[in-house]
XYZ file of C-alpha atoms in Angstrom:
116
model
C -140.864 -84.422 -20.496
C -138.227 -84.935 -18.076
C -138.800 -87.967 -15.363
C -138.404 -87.050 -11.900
C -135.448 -88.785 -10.260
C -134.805 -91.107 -7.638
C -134.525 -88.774 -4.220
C -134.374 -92.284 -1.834
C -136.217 -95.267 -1.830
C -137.176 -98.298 0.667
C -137.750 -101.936 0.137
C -140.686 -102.928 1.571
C -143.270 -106.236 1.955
C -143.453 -108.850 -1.091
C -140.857 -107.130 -3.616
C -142.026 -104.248 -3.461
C -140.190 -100.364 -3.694
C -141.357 -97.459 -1.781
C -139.311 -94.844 -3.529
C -139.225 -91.006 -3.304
C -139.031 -89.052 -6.225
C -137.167 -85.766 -6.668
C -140.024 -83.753 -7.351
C -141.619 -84.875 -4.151
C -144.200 -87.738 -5.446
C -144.292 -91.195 -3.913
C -144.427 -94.226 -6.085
C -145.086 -98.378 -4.731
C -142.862 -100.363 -7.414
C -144.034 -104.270 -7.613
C -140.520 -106.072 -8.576
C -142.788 -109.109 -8.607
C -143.298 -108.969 -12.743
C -139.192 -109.036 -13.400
C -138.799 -112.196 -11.519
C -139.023 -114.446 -14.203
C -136.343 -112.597 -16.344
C -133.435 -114.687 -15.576
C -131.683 -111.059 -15.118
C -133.557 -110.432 -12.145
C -133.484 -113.746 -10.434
C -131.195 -112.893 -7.962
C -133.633 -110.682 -6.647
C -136.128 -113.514 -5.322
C -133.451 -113.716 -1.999
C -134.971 -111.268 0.270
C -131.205 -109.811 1.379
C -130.672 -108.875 -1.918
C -133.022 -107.295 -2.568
C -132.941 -104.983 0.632
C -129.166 -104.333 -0.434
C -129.147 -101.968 -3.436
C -128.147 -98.487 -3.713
C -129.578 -94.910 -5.460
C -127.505 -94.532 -8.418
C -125.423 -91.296 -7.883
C -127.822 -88.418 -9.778
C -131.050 -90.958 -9.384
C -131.029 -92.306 -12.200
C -131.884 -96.075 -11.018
C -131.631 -98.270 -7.911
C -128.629 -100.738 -8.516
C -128.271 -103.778 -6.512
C -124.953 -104.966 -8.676
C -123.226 -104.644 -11.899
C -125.647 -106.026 -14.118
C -129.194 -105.309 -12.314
C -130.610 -101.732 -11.605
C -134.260 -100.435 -11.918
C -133.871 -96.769 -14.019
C -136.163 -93.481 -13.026
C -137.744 -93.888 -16.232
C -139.762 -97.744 -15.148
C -140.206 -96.900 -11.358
C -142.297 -93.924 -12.246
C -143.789 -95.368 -15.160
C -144.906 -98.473 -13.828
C -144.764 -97.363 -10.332
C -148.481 -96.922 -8.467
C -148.769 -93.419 -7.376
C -149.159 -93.325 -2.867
C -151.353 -90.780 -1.484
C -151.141 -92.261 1.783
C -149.303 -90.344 4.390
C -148.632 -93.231 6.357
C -146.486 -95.041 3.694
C -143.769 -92.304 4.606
C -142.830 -94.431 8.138
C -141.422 -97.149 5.985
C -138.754 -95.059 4.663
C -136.772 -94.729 8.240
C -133.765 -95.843 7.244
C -133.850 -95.359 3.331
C -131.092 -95.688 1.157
C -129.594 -92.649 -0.802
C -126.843 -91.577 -2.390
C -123.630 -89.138 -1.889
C -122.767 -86.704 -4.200
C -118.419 -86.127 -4.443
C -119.238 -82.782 -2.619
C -121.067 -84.913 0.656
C -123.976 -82.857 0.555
C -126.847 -84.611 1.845
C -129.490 -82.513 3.145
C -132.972 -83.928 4.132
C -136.223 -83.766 2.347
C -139.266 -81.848 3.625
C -140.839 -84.891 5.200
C -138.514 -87.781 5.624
C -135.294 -86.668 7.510
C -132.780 -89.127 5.379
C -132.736 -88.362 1.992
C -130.455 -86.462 -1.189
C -131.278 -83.571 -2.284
C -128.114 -82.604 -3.680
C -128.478 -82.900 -7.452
C-alpha cells in the first residue's frame, strides 16, 4: 500500500506535529520518543523545531540536512485526530512549492499543497 503524503503540517504544544495528509486524514506526531537519539537533539530548542519545511512531493518534514521525519513514520506512528477543532492550529502551516508555483488550498484549511 502506498502511504499518504505530507499535504502541510503544524508544530504544535510539547513536540508535537499536527500534520495533514494528502488523502485528507489528520495525524498528532509525538517527536518526544526521538529526543534521546543524539540525531534529533537539536530538536529539544523550541525554534527549531517550529522551523522545518514539507519536503517537495511530501515525502518528510526536514528541519536541516541531516534531520527529517518521512511520510512513512508520521502516519505510522502518528495518532489518528477526529477532532474538528485541531484544524485551527494549522493557520499558518508550512508547505511546500512545486517548480510550477502551484499551490492551491485544501478543502478545509486555506494554506496548503495540493499540487503533486
Amino acid at each position: 500500500m502506498i502511504q499518504p503524503r505530507i499535504n502541510c503540517a503544524k508544530a504544535i504544544e510539547n513536540h508535537k506535529l499536527l500534520v495533514e495528509f494528502d488523502n485528507g486524514d489528520m495525524r498528532k506526531y509525538d517527536v518526544s520518543r526521538l529526543l534521546n537519539n543524539p540525531m534529533f537533539a537539536l530538536l529539544k530548542n523550541p525554534a527549531f523545531f517550529r522551523d522545518f519545511r514539507v519536503e517537495p512531493g511530501g515525502y518528510a518534514l526536514v528541519w536541516n540536512e541531516d534531520i527529517d521525519i518521512s511520510e512513512y513514520e508520521l502516519w505510522q506512528n502518528g495518532t489518528s485526530v477526529a477532532d474538528e477543532n485541531c484544524f485551527s492550529h494549522l493557520e499558518g502551516v508550512h508547505f511546500d512549492s512545486q517548480d510550477d508555483g502551484a499551490i492551491k488550498p485544501s478543502n478545509h484549511l486555506g494554506q496548503c499543497n495540493e499540487s503533486r
